[in-house]
Amino acid sequence: ACRALRAAAGADSVWRALAERRWAGKQQSLASERARRPGESWRQAYLREEREAHRRSITVEELCARRWAFRFRCDHEKLWSEPDAGGAAHELGVEPAARAGPTCDFSPEGHFKSTVRGAPSQRRPLAWQLVPAPPPSGAGWERGAGAGAAGMAEDTGAGADGASAVRVGGYPPLKVERSLDWGWRLENSFVIIESLGASTAAAAAC
């Protein structure tokens, strides 16, 4: 009975159903393959995608290939947001998918731009690049850097734990995390930036 139960639990049909249910509604990274590779079982494919969903070393290509939702953590947004038709400011703390809001993008030439009206990144492109993630408890997360001119984006590698961070202008680095829907989340003490999905045109440009 136990042998039969193990065989049933390991059946490809069972793992295929689990995988398809698990992947439904999840964002797909550029490295993701929502299918079996040659010689791979559905259980192996399921576990491979689980590992991919927790990867925090984002690449230049993945940054460029997506459109991003942009929001400030606190009342900084009130400096840039215009009132809506009812005269009220945009609501803060609402997930990007729940309302139309500012977006931003990363270009392969090293330019970061946003649609936040009046914000520095809307008035002119800011330089961005990948940097190794500072230690979790290090002061590097709060320290800005001198803002340089925009140039070619470079992948400078990941930190000791395999994570990378994104530096925009002279601001503190953006910590790279994964969202519940397997998208990307970039955040520092000022902003939260979340992936909205892949853009074929942007991916081709990278």
CSV table of N, CA and C in Angstrom, one decimal, residues 32-185:
chain,number,residue,atom,x,y,z
A,32,SER,N,12.6,31.7,-16.7
A,32,SER,CA,11.6,30.7,-16.3
A,32,SER,C,11.2,30.0,-17.6
A,33,GLU,N,10.9,28.7,-17.4
A,33,GLU,CA,10.3,27.8,-18.5
A,33,GLU,C,9.1,27.1,-17.9
A,34,ARG,N,7.9,27.4,-18.3
A,34,ARG,CA,6.8,26.8,-17.7
A,34,ARG,C,6.4,25.5,-18.4
A,35,ALA,N,7.4,24.6,-18.5
A,35,ALA,CA,7.2,23.3,-19.1
A,35,ALA,C,8.4,22.4,-18.7
A,36,ARG,N,8.3,21.2,-19.1
A,36,ARG,CA,9.4,20.3,-18.8
A,36,ARG,C,10.5,20.5,-19.8
A,37,ARG,N,11.8,20.4,-19.3
A,37,ARG,CA,12.9,20.4,-20.2
A,37,ARG,C,13.1,18.9,-20.7
A,38,PRO,N,13.9,18.7,-21.8
A,38,PRO,CA,14.1,17.3,-22.2
A,38,PRO,C,14.8,16.5,-21.1
A,39,GLY,N,14.2,15.3,-20.9
A,39,GLY,CA,14.8,14.4,-19.8
A,39,GLY,C,14.4,14.8,-18.4
A,40,GLU,N,13.5,15.8,-18.3
A,40,GLU,CA,13.1,16.3,-16.9
A,40,GLU,C,11.7,15.8,-16.6
A,41,SER,N,11.5,15.4,-15.4
A,41,SER,CA,10.1,15.0,-14.9
A,41,SER,C,9.4,16.3,-14.5
A,42,TRP,N,8.0,16.1,-14.4
A,42,TRP,CA,7.2,17.3,-14.0
A,42,TRP,C,7.6,17.7,-12.5
A,43,ARG,N,8.0,16.7,-11.7
A,43,ARG,CA,8.4,17.1,-10.3
A,43,ARG,C,9.6,18.0,-10.4
A,44,GLN,N,10.6,17.6,-11.2
A,44,GLN,CA,11.8,18.4,-11.4
A,44,GLN,C,11.5,19.8,-11.9
A,45,ALA,N,10.6,19.8,-12.9
A,45,ALA,CA,10.2,21.2,-13.4
A,45,ALA,C,9.5,22.0,-12.4
A,46,TYR,N,8.7,21.4,-11.5
A,46,TYR,CA,8.0,22.1,-10.4
A,46,TYR,C,9.0,22.7,-9.5
A,47,LEU,N,10.0,21.9,-9.0
A,47,LEU,CA,11.0,22.3,-8.1
A,47,LEU,C,11.9,23.4,-8.7
A,48,ARG,N,12.3,23.3,-10.0
A,48,ARG,CA,13.1,24.2,-10.7
A,48,ARG,C,12.4,25.6,-10.7
A,49,GLU,N,11.2,25.7,-11.0
A,49,GLU,CA,10.4,26.9,-11.0
A,49,GLU,C,10.3,27.5,-9.6
A,50,GLU,N,10.2,26.7,-8.6
A,50,GLU,CA,10.1,27.2,-7.2
A,50,GLU,C,11.4,27.9,-6.8
A,51,ARG,N,12.6,27.3,-7.2
A,51,ARG,CA,13.9,27.9,-7.0
A,51,ARG,C,14.0,29.2,-7.7
A,52,GLU,N,13.5,29.2,-9.0
A,52,GLU,CA,13.6,30.5,-9.8
A,52,GLU,C,12.7,31.6,-9.2
A,53,ALA,N,11.6,31.2,-8.6
A,53,ALA,CA,10.7,32.2,-8.0
A,53,ALA,C,11.3,32.9,-6.8
A,54,HIS,N,12.4,32.4,-6.2
A,54,HIS,CA,13.0,32.9,-5.0
A,54,HIS,C,14.4,33.6,-5.4
A,55,ARG,N,14.7,33.5,-6.6
A,55,ARG,CA,16.0,34.1,-7.0
A,55,ARG,C,16.0,35.7,-6.8
A,56,ARG,N,17.0,36.2,-6.3
A,56,ARG,CA,17.0,37.7,-6.0
A,56,ARG,C,18.2,38.4,-6.7
A,57,SER,N,18.8,37.7,-7.7
A,57,SER,CA,19.9,38.3,-8.5
A,57,SER,C,19.3,38.7,-9.8
A,58,ILE,N,18.7,39.8,-9.9
A,58,ILE,CA,18.1,40.3,-11.1
A,58,ILE,C,19.2,40.7,-12.2
A,59,THR,N,18.9,40.6,-13.4
A,59,THR,CA,19.8,40.9,-14.5
A,59,THR,C,19.4,42.2,-15.2
A,60,VAL,N,20.4,42.8,-15.9
A,60,VAL,CA,20.1,44.0,-16.8
A,60,VAL,C,18.9,43.7,-17.7
A,61,GLU,N,18.9,42.5,-18.3
A,61,GLU,CA,17.9,42.2,-19.3
A,61,GLU,C,16.5,42.1,-18.6
A,62,GLU,N,16.4,41.6,-17.4
A,62,GLU,CA,15.2,41.5,-16.7
A,62,GLU,C,14.7,42.9,-16.3
A,63,LEU,N,15.6,43.8,-15.9
A,63,LEU,CA,15.1,45.1,-15.6
A,63,LEU,C,14.6,45.9,-16.8
A,64,CYS,N,15.3,45.7,-17.9
A,64,CYS,CA,14.9,46.4,-19.2
A,64,CYS,C,13.6,45.9,-19.8
A,65,ALA,N,13.3,44.6,-19.6
A,65,ALA,CA,12.3,43.9,-20.3
A,65,ALA,C,10.9,44.1,-19.6
A,66,ARG,N,10.8,44.9,-18.6
A,66,ARG,CA,9.6,45.1,-17.9
A,66,ARG,C,9.2,46.5,-17.7
A,67,ARG,N,7.9,46.7,-17.5
A,67,ARG,CA,7.4,48.0,-17.1
A,67,ARG,C,7.2,47.9,-15.6
A,68,TRP,N,7.4,49.0,-14.9
A,68,TRP,CA,7.4,48.9,-13.4
A,68,TRP,C,6.4,50.0,-12.8
A,69,ALA,N,5.7,49.5,-11.8
A,69,ALA,CA,4.8,50.5,-11.0
A,69,ALA,C,5.7,51.2,-10.0
A,70,PHE,N,5.5,52.5,-9.8
A,70,PHE,CA,6.4,53.3,-9.0
A,70,PHE,C,5.5,54.0,-7.9
A,71,ARG,N,5.9,53.8,-6.7
A,71,ARG,CA,5.2,54.6,-5.6
A,71,ARG,C,6.1,55.0,-4.5
A,72,PHE,N,5.9,56.1,-3.8
A,72,PHE,CA,6.6,56.5,-2.7
A,72,PHE,C,6.1,55.8,-1.4
A,73,ARG,N,7.0,55.6,-0.5
A,73,ARG,CA,6.6,54.9,0.8
A,73,ARG,C,5.7,55.7,1.6
A,74,CYS,N,6.0,57.0,1.7
A,74,CYS,CA,5.3,57.9,2.6
A,74,CYS,C,4.6,59.0,1.9
A,75,ASP,N,4.7,60.2,2.4
A,75,ASP,CA,4.0,61.4,1.8
A,75,ASP,C,4.8,62.1,0.7
A,76,HIS,N,6.0,61.5,0.4
A,76,HIS,CA,6.8,62.1,-0.7
A,76,HIS,C,5.9,62.2,-2.0
A,77,GLU,N,5.0,61.2,-2.2
A,77,GLU,CA,4.2,61.2,-3.4
A,77,GLU,C,3.4,62.5,-3.5
A,78,LYS,N,3.0,63.1,-2.4
A,78,LYS,CA,2.1,64.3,-2.4
A,78,LYS,C,2.9,65.5,-3.0
A,79,LEU,N,4.2,65.4,-3.1
A,79,LEU,CA,5.0,66.5,-3.7
A,79,LEU,C,4.8,66.5,-5.2
A,80,TRP,N,4.5,65.3,-5.7
A,80,TRP,CA,4.5,65.2,-7.2
A,80,TRP,C,3.1,64.9,-7.8
A,81,SER,N,2.2,64.3,-7.0
A,81,SER,CA,0.9,63.8,-7.5
A,81,SER,C,0.0,65.0,-7.6
A,82,GLU,N,-0.9,65.0,-8.7
A,82,GLU,CA,-1.9,66.0,-8.9
A,82,GLU,C,-3.2,65.4,-8.4
A,83,PRO,N,-4.1,66.3,-7.9
A,83,PRO,CA,-5.4,65.8,-7.5
A,83,PRO,C,-6.2,65.1,-8.6
A,84,ASP,N,-7.0,64.1,-8.2
A,84,ASP,CA,-7.9,63.4,-9.2
A,84,ASP,C,-9.1,64.3,-9.4
A,85,ALA,N,-10.0,63.7,-10.2
A,85,ALA,CA,-11.2,64.5,-10.6
A,85,ALA,C,-12.0,65.0,-9.4
A,86,GLY,N,-12.0,64.2,-8.3
A,86,GLY,CA,-12.8,64.6,-7.2
A,86,GLY,C,-12.0,65.6,-6.3
A,87,GLY,N,-10.8,66.0,-6.6
A,87,GLY,CA,-10.1,66.9,-5.8
A,87,GLY,C,-9.2,66.3,-4.8
A,88,ALA,N,-9.2,64.9,-4.6
A,88,ALA,CA,-8.4,64.2,-3.6
A,88,ALA,C,-7.1,63.8,-4.2
A,89,ALA,N,-6.1,63.7,-3.4
A,89,ALA,CA,-4.8,63.2,-3.8
A,89,ALA,C,-4.9,61.7,-4.0
A,90,HIS,N,-4.0,61.2,-4.8
A,90,HIS,CA,-3.9,59.7,-5.0
A,90,HIS,C,-3.7,59.1,-3.7
A,91,GLU,N,-4.4,58.0,-3.5
A,91,GLU,CA,-4.4,57.2,-2.2
A,91,GLU,C,-3.0,56.5,-2.1
A,92,LEU,N,-2.4,56.6,-1.0
A,92,LEU,CA,-1.1,56.0,-0.7
A,92,LEU,C,-1.4,54.6,-0.1
A,93,GLY,N,-0.4,53.7,-0.3
A,93,GLY,CA,-0.4,52.4,0.4
A,93,GLY,C,-1.3,51.4,-0.4
A,94,VAL,N,-1.8,51.8,-1.6
A,94,VAL,CA,-2.6,50.9,-2.3
A,94,VAL,C,-1.7,50.1,-3.3
A,95,GLU,N,-1.9,48.8,-3.5
A,95,GLU,CA,-1.1,48.1,-4.4
A,95,GLU,C,-1.2,48.6,-5.8
A,96,PRO,N,-0.1,48.6,-6.6
A,96,PRO,CA,-0.2,49.2,-8.0
A,96,PRO,C,-1.3,48.6,-8.8
A,97,ALA,N,-1.5,47.3,-8.7
A,97,ALA,CA,-2.5,46.6,-9.5
A,97,ALA,C,-3.9,47.1,-9.2
A,98,ALA,N,-4.1,47.7,-8.0
A,98,ALA,CA,-5.4,48.1,-7.6
A,98,ALA,C,-5.8,49.5,-8.1
A,99,ARG,N,-4.8,50.3,-8.6
A,99,ARG,CA,-5.1,51.6,-9.2
A,99,ARG,C,-4.1,52.0,-10.2
A,100,ALA,N,-4.6,52.9,-11.1
A,100,ALA,CA,-3.6,53.4,-12.1
A,100,ALA,C,-2.7,54.3,-11.4
A,101,GLY,N,-1.4,54.3,-11.7
A,101,GLY,CA,-0.5,55.1,-11.0
A,101,GLY,C,0.8,55.3,-11.8
A,102,PRO,N,1.8,56.0,-11.2
A,102,PRO,CA,3.0,56.2,-11.9
A,102,PRO,C,3.7,54.9,-12.3
A,103,THR,N,4.5,55.0,-13.4
A,103,THR,CA,5.3,53.9,-13.8
A,103,THR,C,6.7,54.4,-14.0
A,104,CYS,N,7.6,53.4,-14.2
A,104,CYS,CA,9.0,53.8,-14.6
A,104,CYS,C,9.6,52.7,-15.4
A,105,ASP,N,10.7,53.0,-16.0
A,105,ASP,CA,11.4,52.0,-16.8
A,105,ASP,C,12.9,52.2,-16.7
A,106,PHE,N,13.7,51.1,-16.9
A,106,PHE,CA,15.1,51.1,-17.0
A,106,PHE,C,15.5,50.8,-18.4
A,107,SER,N,16.4,51.6,-19.0
A,107,SER,CA,16.8,51.4,-20.4
A,107,SER,C,18.2,50.7,-20.3
A,108,PRO,N,18.5,49.9,-21.4
A,108,PRO,CA,19.8,49.3,-21.5
A,108,PRO,C,21.0,50.2,-21.6
A,109,GLU,N,20.7,51.5,-21.9
A,109,GLU,CA,21.7,52.5,-22.0
A,109,GLU,C,22.0,53.1,-20.6
A,110,GLY,N,21.3,52.6,-19.6
A,110,GLY,CA,21.6,53.1,-18.2
A,110,GLY,C,20.7,54.3,-17.8
A,111,HIS,N,19.6,54.5,-18.5
A,111,HIS,CA,18.7,55.6,-18.1
A,111,HIS,C,17.5,55.1,-17.3
A,112,PHE,N,17.1,55.8,-16.2
A,112,PHE,CA,15.9,55.5,-15.4
A,112,PHE,C,15.0,56.7,-15.6
A,113,LYS,N,13.7,56.4,-16.0
A,113,LYS,CA,12.8,57.5,-16.1
A,113,LYS,C,11.5,57.0,-15.5
A,114,SER,N,10.7,58.0,-14.9
A,114,SER,CA,9.4,57.7,-14.3
A,114,SER,C,8.4,58.7,-14.9
A,115,THR,N,7.1,58.4,-14.6
A,115,THR,CA,6.0,59.2,-15.0
A,115,THR,C,5.4,60.0,-13.8
A,116,VAL,N,6.2,60.0,-12.7
A,116,VAL,CA,5.7,60.8,-11.5
A,116,VAL,C,5.9,62.3,-11.8
A,117,ARG,N,4.8,63.0,-12.0
A,117,ARG,CA,4.8,64.4,-12.4
A,117,ARG,C,5.7,65.2,-11.5
A,118,GLY,N,6.7,65.9,-12.1
A,118,GLY,CA,7.5,66.8,-11.4
A,118,GLY,C,8.7,66.2,-10.6
A,119,ALA,N,8.7,64.8,-10.5
A,119,ALA,CA,9.8,64.2,-9.8
A,119,ALA,C,11.1,64.3,-10.6
A,120,PRO,N,12.3,64.2,-9.9
A,120,PRO,CA,13.5,64.3,-10.7
A,120,PRO,C,13.6,63.3,-11.8
A,121,SER,N,13.1,62.1,-11.6
A,121,SER,CA,13.2,61.1,-12.7
A,121,SER,C,12.2,61.3,-13.8
A,122,GLN,N,11.3,62.2,-13.6
A,122,GLN,CA,10.4,62.6,-14.7
A,122,GLN,C,11.0,63.7,-15.5
A,123,ARG,N,11.7,64.6,-14.8
A,123,ARG,CA,12.2,65.8,-15.5
A,123,ARG,C,13.5,65.5,-16.3
A,124,ARG,N,14.2,64.5,-15.9
A,124,ARG,CA,15.4,64.1,-16.7
A,124,ARG,C,15.8,62.7,-16.3
A,125,PRO,N,16.4,61.9,-17.2
A,125,PRO,CA,16.8,60.6,-16.9
A,125,PRO,C,17.9,60.5,-15.8
A,126,LEU,N,17.8,59.6,-15.0
A,126,LEU,CA,18.8,59.3,-13.9
A,126,LEU,C,19.6,58.1,-14.3
A,127,ALA,N,20.9,58.1,-13.9
A,127,ALA,CA,21.7,57.0,-14.2
A,127,ALA,C,21.4,55.8,-13.3
A,128,TRP,N,21.4,54.6,-13.8
A,128,TRP,CA,21.2,53.4,-13.0
A,128,TRP,C,22.2,52.3,-13.3
A,129,GLN,N,22.5,51.5,-12.3
A,129,GLN,CA,23.3,50.3,-12.5
A,129,GLN,C,23.1,49.2,-11.5
A,130,LEU,N,23.4,48.0,-11.8
A,130,LEU,CA,23.3,46.9,-10.8
A,130,LEU,C,24.6,47.0,-9.9
A,131,VAL,N,24.4,46.7,-8.6
A,131,VAL,CA,25.5,46.7,-7.7
A,131,VAL,C,25.3,45.5,-6.8
A,132,PRO,N,26.4,45.0,-6.2
A,132,PRO,CA,26.2,43.9,-5.2
A,132,PRO,C,25.3,44.4,-4.0
A,133,ALA,N,24.5,43.5,-3.5
A,133,ALA,CA,23.7,43.9,-2.4
A,133,ALA,C,24.5,44.1,-1.1
A,134,PRO,N,24.3,45.2,-0.4
A,134,PRO,CA,25.1,45.4,0.9
A,134,PRO,C,24.6,44.3,1.9
A,135,PRO,N,25.4,44.0,2.9
A,135,PRO,CA,25.0,43.1,4.0
A,135,PRO,C,23.6,43.5,4.5
A,136,PRO,N,22.8,42.5,4.9
A,136,PRO,CA,21.4,42.8,5.4
A,136,PRO,C,21.4,43.9,6.5
A,137,SER,N,22.3,43.9,7.4
A,137,SER,CA,22.3,44.8,8.5
A,137,SER,C,23.3,46.0,8.3
A,138,GLY,N,23.8,46.1,7.1
A,138,GLY,CA,24.8,47.1,6.8
A,138,GLY,C,24.2,48.5,6.6
A,139,ALA,N,25.1,49.5,6.7
A,139,ALA,CA,24.6,50.9,6.5
A,139,ALA,C,24.5,51.2,5.0
A,140,GLY,N,25.0,50.3,4.2
A,140,GLY,CA,25.0,50.6,2.7
A,140,GLY,C,23.6,50.8,2.2
A,141,TRP,N,22.6,50.2,2.9
A,141,TRP,CA,21.2,50.4,2.3
A,141,TRP,C,20.7,51.8,2.5
A,142,GLU,N,21.3,52.6,3.4
A,142,GLU,CA,20.8,53.9,3.6
A,142,GLU,C,21.7,55.0,3.0
A,143,ARG,N,22.8,54.6,2.4
A,143,ARG,CA,23.8,55.5,1.9
A,143,ARG,C,23.6,55.8,0.5
A,144,GLY,N,23.5,57.0,0.1
A,144,GLY,CA,23.4,57.4,-1.3
A,144,GLY,C,24.8,57.4,-1.9
A,145,ALA,N,24.8,57.8,-3.2
A,145,ALA,CA,26.1,57.9,-3.9
A,145,ALA,C,26.0,59.1,-4.8
A,146,GLY,N,27.1,59.6,-5.2
A,146,GLY,CA,27.2,60.8,-6.1
A,146,GLY,C,26.5,60.4,-7.4
A,147,ALA,N,25.5,61.3,-7.8
A,147,ALA,CA,24.8,61.0,-9.0
A,147,ALA,C,25.6,61.3,-10.2
A,148,GLY,N,25.8,60.4,-11.1
A,148,GLY,CA,26.6,60.6,-12.3
A,148,GLY,C,25.8,60.7,-13.5
A,149,ALA,N,26.4,60.9,-14.6
A,149,ALA,CA,25.6,61.0,-15.9
A,149,ALA,C,25.2,59.6,-16.3
A,150,ALA,N,24.1,59.5,-17.0
A,150,ALA,CA,23.6,58.2,-17.4
A,150,ALA,C,24.6,57.6,-18.4
A,151,GLY,N,24.8,56.3,-18.3
A,151,GLY,CA,25.7,55.6,-19.2
A,151,GLY,C,25.2,54.2,-19.4
A,152,MET,N,26.0,53.3,-20.0
A,152,MET,CA,25.6,52.0,-20.2
A,152,MET,C,25.4,51.2,-18.9
A,153,ALA,N,24.3,50.5,-18.8
A,153,ALA,CA,24.1,49.8,-17.6
A,153,ALA,C,25.0,48.6,-17.5
A,154,GLU,N,25.5,48.3,-16.3
A,154,GLU,CA,26.4,47.2,-16.2
A,154,GLU,C,26.0,46.2,-15.1
A,155,ASP,N,26.2,44.9,-15.3
A,155,ASP,CA,25.9,43.9,-14.3
A,155,ASP,C,27.2,43.7,-13.5
A,156,THR,N,27.2,44.3,-12.3
A,156,THR,CA,28.5,44.2,-11.5
A,156,THR,C,28.5,43.0,-10.5
A,157,GLY,N,27.5,42.1,-10.7
A,157,GLY,CA,27.6,40.9,-9.9
A,157,GLY,C,26.6,41.0,-8.7
A,158,ALA,N,26.6,39.9,-7.9
A,158,ALA,CA,25.7,39.9,-6.8
A,158,ALA,C,26.5,39.8,-5.5
A,159,GLY,N,25.8,40.0,-4.4
A,159,GLY,CA,26.4,40.0,-3.1
A,159,GLY,C,26.8,38.6,-2.6
A,160,ALA,N,27.3,38.4,-1.4
A,160,ALA,CA,27.7,37.1,-0.9
A,160,ALA,C,26.5,36.1,-0.9
A,161,ASP,N,25.3,36.6,-0.7
A,161,ASP,CA,24.2,35.7,-0.6
A,161,ASP,C,23.5,35.5,-1.9
A,162,GLY,N,24.1,36.0,-3.0
A,162,GLY,CA,23.6,35.9,-4.3
A,162,GLY,C,22.6,36.9,-4.7
A,163,ALA,N,22.3,37.9,-3.9
A,163,ALA,CA,21.4,39.0,-4.2
A,163,ALA,C,22.1,40.1,-4.8
A,164,SER,N,21.3,40.9,-5.6
A,164,SER,CA,21.9,42.1,-6.2
A,164,SER,C,21.0,43.3,-5.8
A,165,ALA,N,21.5,44.5,-6.1
A,165,ALA,CA,20.7,45.7,-5.7
A,165,ALA,C,20.8,46.6,-7.0
A,166,VAL,N,19.9,47.6,-7.0
A,166,VAL,CA,19.9,48.5,-8.1
A,166,VAL,C,20.1,49.9,-7.6
A,167,ARG,N,21.1,50.6,-8.2
A,167,ARG,CA,21.4,52.0,-7.8
A,167,ARG,C,20.9,52.9,-8.8
A,168,VAL,N,20.1,53.9,-8.4
A,168,VAL,CA,19.5,54.9,-9.3
A,168,VAL,C,20.0,56.3,-8.8
A,169,GLY,N,20.7,57.0,-9.6
A,169,GLY,CA,21.2,58.3,-9.3
A,169,GLY,C,22.0,58.2,-8.0
A,170,GLY,N,21.8,59.2,-7.2
A,170,GLY,CA,22.6,59.3,-5.9
A,170,GLY,C,21.8,58.8,-4.7
A,171,TYR,N,20.7,58.0,-5.0
A,171,TYR,CA,19.8,57.6,-3.9
A,171,TYR,C,20.3,56.2,-3.3
A,172,PRO,N,19.8,55.9,-2.1
A,172,PRO,CA,20.2,54.6,-1.6
A,172,PRO,C,19.8,53.4,-2.5
A,173,PRO,N,20.6,52.3,-2.5
A,173,PRO,CA,20.3,51.2,-3.4
A,173,PRO,C,18.9,50.6,-3.2
A,174,LEU,N,18.4,50.1,-4.2
A,174,LEU,CA,17.1,49.4,-4.2
A,174,LEU,C,17.3,48.0,-3.9
A,175,LYS,N,16.7,47.5,-2.8
A,175,LYS,CA,16.8,46.1,-2.5
A,175,LYS,C,16.0,45.2,-3.4
A,176,VAL,N,16.5,44.1,-3.9
A,176,VAL,CA,15.7,43.3,-4.8
A,176,VAL,C,15.0,42.1,-4.0
A,177,GLU,N,13.7,42.1,-4.2
A,177,GLU,CA,12.9,41.0,-3.5
A,177,GLU,C,12.0,40.4,-4.6
A,178,ARG,N,11.3,39.3,-4.2
A,178,ARG,CA,10.3,38.8,-5.1
A,178,ARG,C,8.9,39.0,-4.5
A,179,SER,N,7.9,39.2,-5.3
A,179,SER,CA,6.6,39.4,-4.8
A,179,SER,C,5.8,38.1,-4.8
A,180,LEU,N,4.6,38.1,-4.2
A,180,LEU,CA,3.9,36.9,-4.0
A,180,LEU,C,3.5,36.3,-5.4
A,181,ASP,N,3.3,37.1,-6.4
A,181,ASP,CA,3.0,36.6,-7.7
A,181,ASP,C,4.2,36.3,-8.5
A,182,TRP,N,5.4,36.2,-7.9
A,182,TRP,CA,6.7,35.8,-8.5
A,182,TRP,C,7.2,36.9,-9.4
A,183,GLY,N,6.7,38.1,-9.2
A,183,GLY,CA,7.3,39.3,-9.9
A,183,GLY,C,8.5,39.8,-9.1
A,184,TRP,N,9.0,41.0,-9.5
A,184,TRP,CA,10.1,41.6,-8.8
A,184,TRP,C,9.7,42.8,-8.0
A,185,ARG,N,10.3,43.0,-6.9
A,185,ARG,CA,10.0,44.2,-6.1
A,185,ARG,C,11.3,44.8,-5.7
